[in-house]
Amino acid sequence: MPYGLNYADAEAEFNEADAVIFGIPYDHTASFKAGAREAPTAVRRASYNFEEFHFEHGLDQEPLAVCDYGNCDDFILPEDMVEEVKFAVGPCINAGKFPIAIGGEHSGTIPIIQSFEPGSVALMTIDAHLDSRDEYMGTPLSHACVTRRAVDVHGIENVCSVGCRAIGREELERDDVVPFVSSFEVFDKGIEWAVKKMLDGLKADKVYLSIDIDGIDPAYAPGTGTPEPFGLLPIDVKKAISLVGDRLAGFDVMEICPPADPSGITSILGARLINEALAVHAKNLRS
Ligand code: MN
Ligand code: MN
């Protein structure tokens, strides 16, 4: 384990683990501000803020066996990052364990979602951006292409996004627009309505939930490379994880940028959202 610091309470060996945490310290396609490579370490550090036990999920919580795999090796080219992440995360998914990734930029989600059998899982993102471009700045593996790469593998009926509010015209002027609910609609109609609407449209039963931290309002999550006003509330994102509930098949928190987060509050929120996903997964294992 690099840096000598595990995620809090993640002390299981890989073979005995129910959930496995991976760091993906990659930020070489970042289009606005780099620095997300430092997030896996910052979020691990922030994870020591919290109780292991979350009373709101019930008093019968069994501690989950969590393994911290450490960080994937860093590479410059996105193709090399994709191969490395598949090499690391693939065995976790094949073994039926629950993968949790800490980015790095959002492009790190691409190899994870590609590691699931085609059509076996849906991708739901929480993101200010739709990330549905065919390619961006010369690469189809950019963080602006995450949902489009998921469409390639799992189909348009297995991809959706919640909280979007910055979408390119070329993303909307096509026949296969990735289904989304904007943050404006979430504020009008509520997070329960939004997540249910998206879940009901997905064909696969299992859902991989990917949190681009810029989906949350920059007032609460300032430490990110491309902050965008009018974002979701942290409590709504917490609720969204529970609303996915027993369909949750994997989770990540991407795009935290510690150099833009001097107070550390964005990393703290990222760690708490990971704990929320772990609590929902633990609940799923119990039932
Ligand atoms: Mn984004
Ligand atoms: Mn994104």
PDB file of C-alpha atoms and ligand atoms in Angstrom:
ATOM      1  CA  MET A   1       0.000   0.000   0.000  1.00  0.00           C
ATOM      2  CA  PRO A   2       1.600   3.287  -1.096  1.00  0.00           C
ATOM      3  CA  TYR A   3       1.839   6.153   1.422  1.00  0.00           C
ATOM      4  CA  GLY A   4       1.371   3.688   4.312  1.00  0.00           C
ATOM      5  CA  LEU A   5      -2.242   4.754   4.786  1.00  0.00           C
ATOM      6  CA  ASN A   6      -5.253   2.500   4.287  1.00  0.00           C
ATOM      7  CA  TYR A   7      -8.799   3.763   4.028  1.00  0.00           C
ATOM      8  CA  ALA A   8     -10.154   3.752   7.597  1.00  0.00           C
ATOM      9  CA  ASP A   9     -11.198   0.260   8.803  1.00  0.00           C
ATOM     10  CA  ALA A  10     -10.280  -1.274   5.413  1.00  0.00           C
ATOM     11  CA  GLU A  11      -8.136  -4.019   6.871  1.00  0.00           C
ATOM     12  CA  ALA A  12      -9.366  -7.181   5.143  1.00  0.00           C
ATOM     13  CA  GLU A  13      -7.239  -9.196   2.722  1.00  0.00           C
ATOM     14  CA  PHE A  14      -8.500  -9.217  -0.865  1.00  0.00           C
ATOM     15  CA  ASN A  15      -9.710 -12.826  -0.707  1.00  0.00           C
ATOM     16  CA  GLU A  16     -11.871 -12.323   2.368  1.00  0.00           C
ATOM     17  CA  ALA A  17     -13.177  -8.871   1.422  1.00  0.00           C
ATOM     18  CA  ASP A  18     -16.796  -8.006   0.557  1.00  0.00           C
ATOM     19  CA  ALA A  19     -15.713  -4.658  -0.882  1.00  0.00           C
ATOM     20  CA  VAL A  20     -12.413  -3.480  -2.366  1.00  0.00           C
ATOM     21  CA  ILE A  21     -11.208   0.125  -2.563  1.00  0.00           C
ATOM     22  CA  PHE A  22      -8.954   1.244  -5.423  1.00  0.00           C
ATOM     23  CA  GLY A  23      -7.215   4.574  -5.888  1.00  0.00           C
ATOM     24  CA  ILE A  24      -6.884   5.809  -9.470  1.00  0.00           C
ATOM     25  CA  PRO A  25      -4.481   8.773  -9.257  1.00  0.00           C
ATOM     26  CA  TYR A  26      -4.912   9.812 -12.876  1.00  0.00           C
ATOM     27  CA  ASP A  27      -5.459  13.366 -14.154  1.00  0.00           C
ATOM     28  CA  HIS A  28      -3.716  13.637 -17.507  1.00  0.00           C
ATOM     29  CA  THR A  29      -6.821  14.343 -19.610  1.00  0.00           C
ATOM     30  CA  ALA A  30      -8.029  17.054 -17.212  1.00  0.00           C
ATOM     31  CA  SER A  31      -9.336  19.916 -19.332  1.00  0.00           C
ATOM     32  CA  PHE A  32      -9.385  22.769 -16.814  1.00  0.00           C
ATOM     33  CA  LYS A  33      -7.351  22.158 -13.675  1.00  0.00           C
ATOM     34  CA  ALA A  34      -5.186  19.130 -12.831  1.00  0.00           C
ATOM     35  CA  GLY A  35      -4.531  17.808  -9.326  1.00  0.00           C
ATOM     36  CA  ALA A  36      -7.085  15.010  -8.970  1.00  0.00           C
ATOM     37  CA  ARG A  37      -4.159  12.561  -8.794  1.00  0.00           C
ATOM     38  CA  GLU A  38      -3.751  13.652  -5.164  1.00  0.00           C
ATOM     39  CA  ALA A  39      -7.336  12.753  -4.208  1.00  0.00           C
ATOM     40  CA  PRO A  40      -6.931   9.038  -3.314  1.00  0.00           C
ATOM     41  CA  THR A  41      -4.489  10.001  -0.562  1.00  0.00           C
ATOM     42  CA  ALA A  42      -6.542  12.999   0.602  1.00  0.00           C
ATOM     43  CA  VAL A  43      -9.783  10.983   0.731  1.00  0.00           C
ATOM     44  CA  ARG A  44      -8.107   8.128   2.640  1.00  0.00           C
ATOM     45  CA  ARG A  45      -6.834  10.665   5.144  1.00  0.00           C
ATOM     46  CA  ALA A  46     -10.317  12.230   5.417  1.00  0.00           C
ATOM     47  CA  SER A  47     -11.864   8.784   6.042  1.00  0.00           C
ATOM     48  CA  TYR A  48     -10.471   8.874   9.602  1.00  0.00           C
ATOM     49  CA  ASN A  49     -12.987  11.611  10.492  1.00  0.00           C
ATOM     50  CA  PHE A  50     -15.909   9.264  10.795  1.00  0.00           C
ATOM     51  CA  GLU A  51     -17.613   6.662  12.931  1.00  0.00           C
ATOM     52  CA  GLU A  52     -17.434   3.212  11.371  1.00  0.00           C
ATOM     53  CA  PHE A  53     -21.087   2.776  12.339  1.00  0.00           C
ATOM     54  CA  HIS A  54     -23.921   4.840  10.778  1.00  0.00           C
ATOM     55  CA  PHE A  55     -26.920   4.647  13.074  1.00  0.00           C
ATOM     56  CA  GLU A  56     -29.392   5.791  10.446  1.00  0.00           C
ATOM     57  CA  HIS A  57     -28.910   2.464   8.629  1.00  0.00           C
ATOM     58  CA  GLY A  58     -29.996   0.462  11.678  1.00  0.00           C
ATOM     59  CA  LEU A  59     -28.431  -0.917  14.812  1.00  0.00           C
ATOM     60  CA  ASP A  60     -27.809  -4.378  13.376  1.00  0.00           C
ATOM     61  CA  GLN A  61     -24.974  -3.290  11.091  1.00  0.00           C
ATOM     62  CA  GLU A  62     -22.310  -5.935  10.684  1.00  0.00           C
ATOM     63  CA  PRO A  63     -18.879  -4.471  10.010  1.00  0.00           C
ATOM     64  CA  LEU A  64     -18.113  -5.028   6.338  1.00  0.00           C
ATOM     65  CA  ALA A  65     -14.860  -6.739   5.331  1.00  0.00           C
ATOM     66  CA  VAL A  66     -13.183  -4.051   3.236  1.00  0.00           C
ATOM     67  CA  CYS A  67      -9.831  -4.349   1.472  1.00  0.00           C
ATOM     68  CA  ASP A  68      -7.834  -1.317   0.424  1.00  0.00           C
ATOM     69  CA  TYR A  69      -6.023  -2.472  -2.695  1.00  0.00           C
ATOM     70  CA  GLY A  70      -3.929   0.703  -2.808  1.00  0.00           C
ATOM     71  CA  ASN A  71      -3.440   2.796  -5.900  1.00  0.00           C
ATOM     72  CA  CYS A  72      -3.309   1.750  -9.499  1.00  0.00           C
ATOM     73  CA  ASP A  73      -0.006   2.688 -11.105  1.00  0.00           C
ATOM     74  CA  ASP A  74      -0.019   6.058 -12.805  1.00  0.00           C
ATOM     75  CA  PHE A  75       0.496   6.405 -16.556  1.00  0.00           C
ATOM     76  CA  ILE A  76       0.469   9.396 -18.887  1.00  0.00           C
ATOM     77  CA  LEU A  77      -1.583   7.972 -21.766  1.00  0.00           C
ATOM     78  CA  PRO A  78      -5.254   7.246 -21.058  1.00  0.00           C
ATOM     79  CA  GLU A  79      -4.943   3.917 -22.958  1.00  0.00           C
ATOM     80  CA  ASP A  80      -2.321   2.797 -20.442  1.00  0.00           C
ATOM     81  CA  MET A  81      -4.439   3.965 -17.478  1.00  0.00           C
ATOM     82  CA  VAL A  82      -7.391   1.974 -18.860  1.00  0.00           C
ATOM     83  CA  GLU A  83      -5.324  -1.222 -19.134  1.00  0.00           C
ATOM     84  CA  GLU A  84      -3.907  -0.777 -15.623  1.00  0.00           C
ATOM     85  CA  VAL A  85      -7.325  -0.178 -14.030  1.00  0.00           C
ATOM     86  CA  LYS A  86      -8.848  -3.182 -15.821  1.00  0.00           C
ATOM     87  CA  PHE A  87      -5.946  -5.304 -14.559  1.00  0.00           C
ATOM     88  CA  ALA A  88      -6.580  -4.121 -10.994  1.00  0.00           C
ATOM     89  CA  VAL A  89     -10.388  -3.965 -10.827  1.00  0.00           C
ATOM     90  CA  GLY A  90     -11.295  -6.828 -13.180  1.00  0.00           C
ATOM     91  CA  PRO A  91     -10.509  -9.620 -10.659  1.00  0.00           C
ATOM     92  CA  CYS A  92     -12.593  -7.821  -8.003  1.00  0.00           C
ATOM     93  CA  ILE A  93     -15.627  -7.657 -10.302  1.00  0.00           C
ATOM     94  CA  ASN A  94     -15.145 -11.250 -11.531  1.00  0.00           C
ATOM     95  CA  ALA A  95     -14.999 -12.440  -7.912  1.00  0.00           C
ATOM     96  CA  GLY A  96     -18.360 -10.773  -7.205  1.00  0.00           C
ATOM     97  CA  LYS A  97     -16.869  -8.267  -4.785  1.00  0.00           C
ATOM     98  CA  PHE A  98     -18.103  -4.684  -4.516  1.00  0.00           C
ATOM     99  CA  PRO A  99     -15.648  -2.269  -6.184  1.00  0.00           C
ATOM    100  CA  ILE A 100     -15.135   1.264  -4.885  1.00  0.00           C
ATOM    101  CA  ALA A 101     -12.827   3.623  -6.729  1.00  0.00           C
ATOM    102  CA  ILE A 102     -11.386   6.969  -5.689  1.00  0.00           C
ATOM    103  CA  GLY A 103     -10.311   9.141  -8.638  1.00  0.00           C
ATOM    104  CA  GLY A 104      -8.493  10.749 -10.211  1.00  0.00           C
ATOM    105  CA  GLU A 105     -10.453  12.235 -12.990  1.00  0.00           C
ATOM    106  CA  HIS A 106     -13.681  10.777 -14.245  1.00  0.00           C
ATOM    107  CA  SER A 107     -11.999   8.886 -17.102  1.00  0.00           C
ATOM    108  CA  GLY A 108     -11.033   6.308 -14.449  1.00  0.00           C
ATOM    109  CA  THR A 109     -14.658   5.127 -14.454  1.00  0.00           C
ATOM    110  CA  ILE A 110     -14.366   4.012 -18.098  1.00  0.00           C
ATOM    111  CA  PRO A 111     -12.236   0.867 -17.506  1.00  0.00           C
ATOM    112  CA  ILE A 112     -14.321  -0.103 -14.471  1.00  0.00           C
ATOM    113  CA  ILE A 113     -17.609   0.001 -16.340  1.00  0.00           C
ATOM    114  CA  GLN A 114     -15.933  -1.806 -19.265  1.00  0.00           C
ATOM    115  CA  SER A 115     -14.914  -4.620 -16.870  1.00  0.00           C
ATOM    116  CA  PHE A 116     -18.538  -5.685 -16.331  1.00  0.00           C
ATOM    117  CA  GLU A 117     -20.121  -8.154 -18.798  1.00  0.00           C
ATOM    118  CA  PRO A 118     -21.868  -6.174 -21.565  1.00  0.00           C
ATOM    119  CA  GLY A 119     -25.450  -5.411 -20.551  1.00  0.00           C
ATOM    120  CA  SER A 120     -25.007  -6.816 -17.046  1.00  0.00           C
ATOM    121  CA  VAL A 121     -24.865  -3.445 -15.328  1.00  0.00           C
ATOM    122  CA  ALA A 122     -26.093   0.109 -15.825  1.00  0.00           C
ATOM    123  CA  LEU A 123     -24.091   3.268 -15.172  1.00  0.00           C
ATOM    124  CA  MET A 124     -25.725   6.089 -13.258  1.00  0.00           C
ATOM    125  CA  THR A 125     -23.587   9.183 -12.866  1.00  0.00           C
ATOM    126  CA  ILE A 126     -24.104  12.155 -10.624  1.00  0.00           C
ATOM    127  CA  ASP A 127     -22.369  14.929 -12.485  1.00  0.00           C
ATOM    128  CA  ALA A 128     -22.632  18.586 -13.479  1.00  0.00           C
ATOM    129  CA  HIS A 129     -21.708  17.384 -16.968  1.00  0.00           C
ATOM    130  CA  LEU A 130     -23.252  14.745 -19.209  1.00  0.00           C
ATOM    131  CA  ASP A 131     -19.796  13.445 -20.248  1.00  0.00           C
ATOM    132  CA  SER A 132     -21.339  11.994 -23.408  1.00  0.00           C
ATOM    133  CA  ARG A 133     -18.952  13.195 -26.107  1.00  0.00           C
ATOM    134  CA  ASP A 134     -17.591  10.701 -28.647  1.00  0.00           C
ATOM    135  CA  GLU A 135     -14.160  12.165 -28.034  1.00  0.00           C
ATOM    136  CA  TYR A 136     -12.668  15.223 -26.432  1.00  0.00           C
ATOM    137  CA  MET A 137      -9.314  16.908 -26.945  1.00  0.00           C
ATOM    138  CA  GLY A 138      -8.249  14.101 -29.249  1.00  0.00           C
ATOM    139  CA  THR A 139      -9.128  11.096 -27.109  1.00  0.00           C
ATOM    140  CA  PRO A 140     -12.255   8.924 -26.683  1.00  0.00           C
ATOM    141  CA  LEU A 141     -11.013   8.140 -23.158  1.00  0.00           C
ATOM    142  CA  SER A 142     -11.336  11.714 -21.843  1.00  0.00           C
ATOM    143  CA  HIS A 143     -13.292  12.505 -18.687  1.00  0.00           C
ATOM    144  CA  ALA A 144     -15.782  14.208 -21.036  1.00  0.00           C
ATOM    145  CA  CYS A 145     -16.608  10.806 -22.646  1.00  0.00           C
ATOM    146  CA  VAL A 146     -17.522   8.608 -19.644  1.00  0.00           C
ATOM    147  CA  THR A 147     -21.214   7.981 -20.319  1.00  0.00           C
ATOM    148  CA  ARG A 148     -20.638   7.545 -24.066  1.00  0.00           C
ATOM    149  CA  ARG A 149     -18.098   4.766 -23.418  1.00  0.00           C
ATOM    150  CA  ALA A 150     -20.637   3.100 -21.109  1.00  0.00           C
ATOM    151  CA  VAL A 151     -23.235   3.301 -23.912  1.00  0.00           C
ATOM    152  CA  ASP A 152     -20.739   1.501 -26.204  1.00  0.00           C
ATOM    153  CA  VAL A 153     -20.590  -1.505 -23.860  1.00  0.00           C
ATOM    154  CA  HIS A 154     -23.924  -1.637 -22.056  1.00  0.00           C
ATOM    155  CA  GLY A 155     -26.318   0.214 -24.411  1.00  0.00           C
ATOM    156  CA  ILE A 156     -28.143   3.536 -24.173  1.00  0.00           C
ATOM    157  CA  GLU A 157     -30.848   1.785 -22.087  1.00  0.00           C
ATOM    158  CA  ASN A 158     -28.227   1.227 -19.380  1.00  0.00           C
ATOM    159  CA  VAL A 159     -26.798   4.715 -18.909  1.00  0.00           C
ATOM    160  CA  CYS A 160     -28.207   7.801 -17.168  1.00  0.00           C
ATOM    161  CA  SER A 161     -27.098  10.869 -15.273  1.00  0.00           C
ATOM    162  CA  VAL A 162     -28.505  13.022 -12.475  1.00  0.00           C
ATOM    163  CA  GLY A 163     -27.641  16.626 -11.613  1.00  0.00           C
ATOM    164  CA  CYS A 164     -26.403  17.789 -15.025  1.00  0.00           C
ATOM    165  CA  ARG A 165     -26.376  21.496 -15.741  1.00  0.00           C
ATOM    166  CA  ALA A 166     -23.527  21.985 -18.225  1.00  0.00           C
ATOM    167  CA  ILE A 167     -24.155  20.119 -21.461  1.00  0.00           C
ATOM    168  CA  GLY A 168     -22.697  20.772 -24.890  1.00  0.00           C
ATOM    169  CA  ARG A 169     -25.045  21.484 -27.778  1.00  0.00           C
ATOM    170  CA  GLU A 170     -23.499  18.555 -29.681  1.00  0.00           C
ATOM    171  CA  GLU A 171     -24.442  16.272 -26.766  1.00  0.00           C
ATOM    172  CA  LEU A 172     -28.120  17.297 -27.037  1.00  0.00           C
ATOM    173  CA  GLU A 173     -28.368  17.459 -30.843  1.00  0.00           C
ATOM    174  CA  ARG A 174     -28.081  13.739 -31.491  1.00  0.00           C
ATOM    175  CA  ASP A 175     -30.527  10.848 -31.644  1.00  0.00           C
ATOM    176  CA  ASP A 176     -28.965   8.936 -28.788  1.00  0.00           C
ATOM    177  CA  VAL A 177     -28.867  11.563 -26.042  1.00  0.00           C
ATOM    178  CA  VAL A 178     -27.863   9.998 -22.732  1.00  0.00           C
ATOM    179  CA  PRO A 179     -30.948  10.170 -20.468  1.00  0.00           C
ATOM    180  CA  PHE A 180     -30.507  12.708 -17.684  1.00  0.00           C
ATOM    181  CA  VAL A 181     -32.283  14.744 -15.038  1.00  0.00           C
ATOM    182  CA  SER A 182     -30.870  18.243 -14.614  1.00  0.00           C
ATOM    183  CA  SER A 183     -30.092  19.767 -11.229  1.00  0.00           C
ATOM    184  CA  PHE A 184     -32.837  22.322 -11.988  1.00  0.00           C
ATOM    185  CA  GLU A 185     -35.409  19.508 -12.206  1.00  0.00           C
ATOM    186  CA  VAL A 186     -34.034  17.947  -9.021  1.00  0.00           C
ATOM    187  CA  PHE A 187     -34.650  21.231  -7.208  1.00  0.00           C
ATOM    188  CA  ASP A 188     -38.187  21.452  -8.632  1.00  0.00           C
ATOM    189  CA  LYS A 189     -39.298  17.843  -8.167  1.00  0.00           C
ATOM    190  CA  GLY A 190     -36.997  16.290  -5.590  1.00  0.00           C
ATOM    191  CA  ILE A 191     -34.196  13.732  -5.619  1.00  0.00           C
ATOM    192  CA  GLU A 192     -36.579  10.801  -5.011  1.00  0.00           C
ATOM    193  CA  TRP A 193     -38.489  11.659  -8.195  1.00  0.00           C
ATOM    194  CA  ALA A 194     -35.256  12.127 -10.171  1.00  0.00           C
ATOM    195  CA  VAL A 195     -33.505   8.918  -9.158  1.00  0.00           C
ATOM    196  CA  LYS A 196     -36.675   6.840  -9.486  1.00  0.00           C
ATOM    197  CA  LYS A 197     -37.296   8.231 -12.963  1.00  0.00           C
ATOM    198  CA  MET A 198     -33.775   7.275 -14.047  1.00  0.00           C
ATOM    199  CA  LEU A 199     -33.803   3.853 -12.344  1.00  0.00           C
ATOM    200  CA  ASP A 200     -37.129   2.963 -13.950  1.00  0.00           C
ATOM    201  CA  GLY A 201     -35.611   3.586 -17.386  1.00  0.00           C
ATOM    202  CA  LEU A 202     -32.651   1.233 -16.910  1.00  0.00           C
ATOM    203  CA  LYS A 203     -32.749  -2.255 -18.392  1.00  0.00           C
ATOM    204  CA  ALA A 204     -30.076  -3.924 -16.239  1.00  0.00           C
ATOM    205  CA  ASP A 205     -30.967  -4.732 -12.655  1.00  0.00           C
ATOM    206  CA  LYS A 206     -27.560  -3.841 -11.241  1.00  0.00           C
ATOM    207  CA  VAL A 207     -26.378  -0.221 -11.150  1.00  0.00           C
ATOM    208  CA  TYR A 208     -22.863   1.127 -10.858  1.00  0.00           C
ATOM    209  CA  LEU A 209     -23.118   4.590  -9.294  1.00  0.00           C
ATOM    210  CA  SER A 210     -20.386   7.045 -10.204  1.00  0.00           C
ATOM    211  CA  ILE A 211     -20.191  10.337  -8.328  1.00  0.00           C
ATOM    212  CA  ASP A 212     -18.376  13.107 -10.142  1.00  0.00           C
ATOM    213  CA  ILE A 213     -17.945  15.419  -7.164  1.00  0.00           C
ATOM    214  CA  ASP A 214     -18.733  18.439  -9.372  1.00  0.00           C
ATOM    215  CA  GLY A 215     -22.329  17.168  -9.438  1.00  0.00           C
ATOM    216  CA  ILE A 216     -22.574  18.632  -5.940  1.00  0.00           C
ATOM    217  CA  ASP A 217     -22.762  22.414  -5.613  1.00  0.00           C
ATOM    218  CA  PRO A 218     -19.326  24.078  -5.445  1.00  0.00           C
ATOM    219  CA  ALA A 219     -20.409  25.731  -2.186  1.00  0.00           C
ATOM    220  CA  TYR A 220     -20.180  22.248  -0.613  1.00  0.00           C
ATOM    221  CA  ALA A 221     -17.569  20.707  -2.901  1.00  0.00           C
ATOM    222  CA  PRO A 222     -15.281  23.523  -4.051  1.00  0.00           C
ATOM    223  CA  GLY A 223     -12.265  21.284  -4.546  1.00  0.00           C
ATOM    224  CA  THR A 224     -12.748  20.104  -8.100  1.00  0.00           C
ATOM    225  CA  GLY A 225     -11.273  20.829 -11.516  1.00  0.00           C
ATOM    226  CA  THR A 226     -14.385  22.163 -13.247  1.00  0.00           C
ATOM    227  CA  PRO A 227     -16.711  23.708 -10.638  1.00  0.00           C
ATOM    228  CA  GLU A 228     -20.223  24.480 -11.890  1.00  0.00           C
ATOM    229  CA  PRO A 229     -22.841  26.521  -9.958  1.00  0.00           C
ATOM    230  CA  PHE A 230     -26.416  25.360  -9.239  1.00  0.00           C
ATOM    231  CA  GLY A 231     -25.382  21.899  -8.080  1.00  0.00           C
ATOM    232  CA  LEU A 232     -26.978  19.206  -5.937  1.00  0.00           C
ATOM    233  CA  LEU A 233     -27.036  19.231  -2.156  1.00  0.00           C
ATOM    234  CA  PRO A 234     -24.809  16.690  -0.393  1.00  0.00           C
ATOM    235  CA  ILE A 235     -27.818  15.284   1.481  1.00  0.00           C
ATOM    236  CA  ASP A 236     -29.574  14.611  -1.832  1.00  0.00           C
ATOM    237  CA  VAL A 237     -26.566  12.647  -3.065  1.00  0.00           C
ATOM    238  CA  LYS A 238     -26.582  10.669   0.185  1.00  0.00           C
ATOM    239  CA  LYS A 239     -30.259   9.905  -0.461  1.00  0.00           C
ATOM    240  CA  ALA A 240     -29.521   8.934  -4.067  1.00  0.00           C
ATOM    241  CA  ILE A 241     -27.160   6.182  -2.868  1.00  0.00           C
ATOM    242  CA  SER A 242     -29.902   4.733  -0.669  1.00  0.00           C
ATOM    243  CA  LEU A 243     -32.456   5.087  -3.459  1.00  0.00           C
ATOM    244  CA  VAL A 244     -30.305   2.886  -5.724  1.00  0.00           C
ATOM    245  CA  GLY A 245     -30.418   0.554  -2.728  1.00  0.00           C
ATOM    246  CA  ASP A 246     -30.242  -3.172  -3.451  1.00  0.00           C
ATOM    247  CA  ARG A 247     -29.425  -2.535  -7.116  1.00  0.00           C
ATOM    248  CA  LEU A 248     -26.054  -0.992  -6.169  1.00  0.00           C
ATOM    249  CA  ALA A 249     -23.203  -2.975  -7.774  1.00  0.00           C
ATOM    250  CA  GLY A 250     -20.242  -0.632  -7.448  1.00  0.00           C
ATOM    251  CA  PHE A 251     -19.366   2.936  -6.612  1.00  0.00           C
ATOM    252  CA  ASP A 252     -16.834   5.626  -7.193  1.00  0.00           C
ATOM    253  CA  VAL A 253     -16.060   9.225  -6.259  1.00  0.00           C
ATOM    254  CA  MET A 254     -14.135  11.067  -8.934  1.00  0.00           C
ATOM    255  CA  GLU A 255     -12.762  14.520  -9.753  1.00  0.00           C
ATOM    256  CA  ILE A 256     -11.855  15.670  -6.245  1.00  0.00           C
ATOM    257  CA  CYS A 257      -8.911  18.050  -6.695  1.00  0.00           C
ATOM    258  CA  PRO A 258      -7.044  18.581  -3.386  1.00  0.00           C
ATOM    259  CA  PRO A 259      -4.958  21.551  -4.614  1.00  0.00           C
ATOM    260  CA  ALA A 260      -8.306  23.387  -5.096  1.00  0.00           C
ATOM    261  CA  ASP A 261      -9.552  22.228  -1.666  1.00  0.00           C
ATOM    262  CA  PRO A 262      -7.425  23.980   0.947  1.00  0.00           C
ATOM    263  CA  SER A 263      -9.905  23.325   3.786  1.00  0.00           C
ATOM    264  CA  GLY A 264     -10.129  19.641   2.855  1.00  0.00           C
ATOM    265  CA  ILE A 265     -13.937  19.739   2.999  1.00  0.00           C
ATOM    266  CA  THR A 266     -14.374  18.219  -0.457  1.00  0.00           C
ATOM    267  CA  SER A 267     -12.273  15.174   0.449  1.00  0.00           C
ATOM    268  CA  ILE A 268     -14.238  14.814   3.685  1.00  0.00           C
ATOM    269  CA  LEU A 269     -17.491  14.772   1.737  1.00  0.00           C
ATOM    270  CA  GLY A 270     -16.034  12.259  -0.725  1.00  0.00           C
ATOM    271  CA  ALA A 271     -15.045   9.906   2.108  1.00  0.00           C
ATOM    272  CA  ARG A 272     -18.459  10.216   3.735  1.00  0.00           C
ATOM    273  CA  LEU A 273     -20.175   9.308   0.448  1.00  0.00           C
ATOM    274  CA  ILE A 274     -17.943   6.229   0.191  1.00  0.00           C
ATOM    275  CA  ASN A 275     -18.993   5.267   3.728  1.00  0.00           C
ATOM    276  CA  GLU A 276     -22.603   5.695   2.665  1.00  0.00           C
ATOM    277  CA  ALA A 277     -22.125   3.312  -0.261  1.00  0.00           C
ATOM    278  CA  LEU A 278     -20.409   0.822   2.076  1.00  0.00           C
ATOM    279  CA  ALA A 279     -23.364   1.056   4.480  1.00  0.00           C
ATOM    280  CA  VAL A 280     -25.880   0.439   1.691  1.00  0.00           C
ATOM    281  CA  HIS A 281     -23.822  -2.499   0.435  1.00  0.00           C
ATOM    282  CA  ALA A 282     -23.635  -3.947   3.953  1.00  0.00           C
ATOM    283  CA  LYS A 283     -27.405  -3.618   4.226  1.00  0.00           C
ATOM    284  CA  ASN A 284     -27.787  -5.416   0.870  1.00  0.00           C
ATOM    285  CA  LEU A 285     -25.608  -8.305   2.085  1.00  0.00           C
ATOM    286  CA  ARG A 286     -27.739  -8.667   5.239  1.00  0.00           C
ATOM    287  CA  SER A 287     -31.049  -8.866   3.386  1.00  0.00           C
TER     288      SER A 287
HETATM  289 MN    MN B   1     -18.278  16.860 -14.128  1.00  0.00          MN
HETATM  290 MN    MN B   2     -17.686  13.747 -15.052  1.00  0.00          MN
END
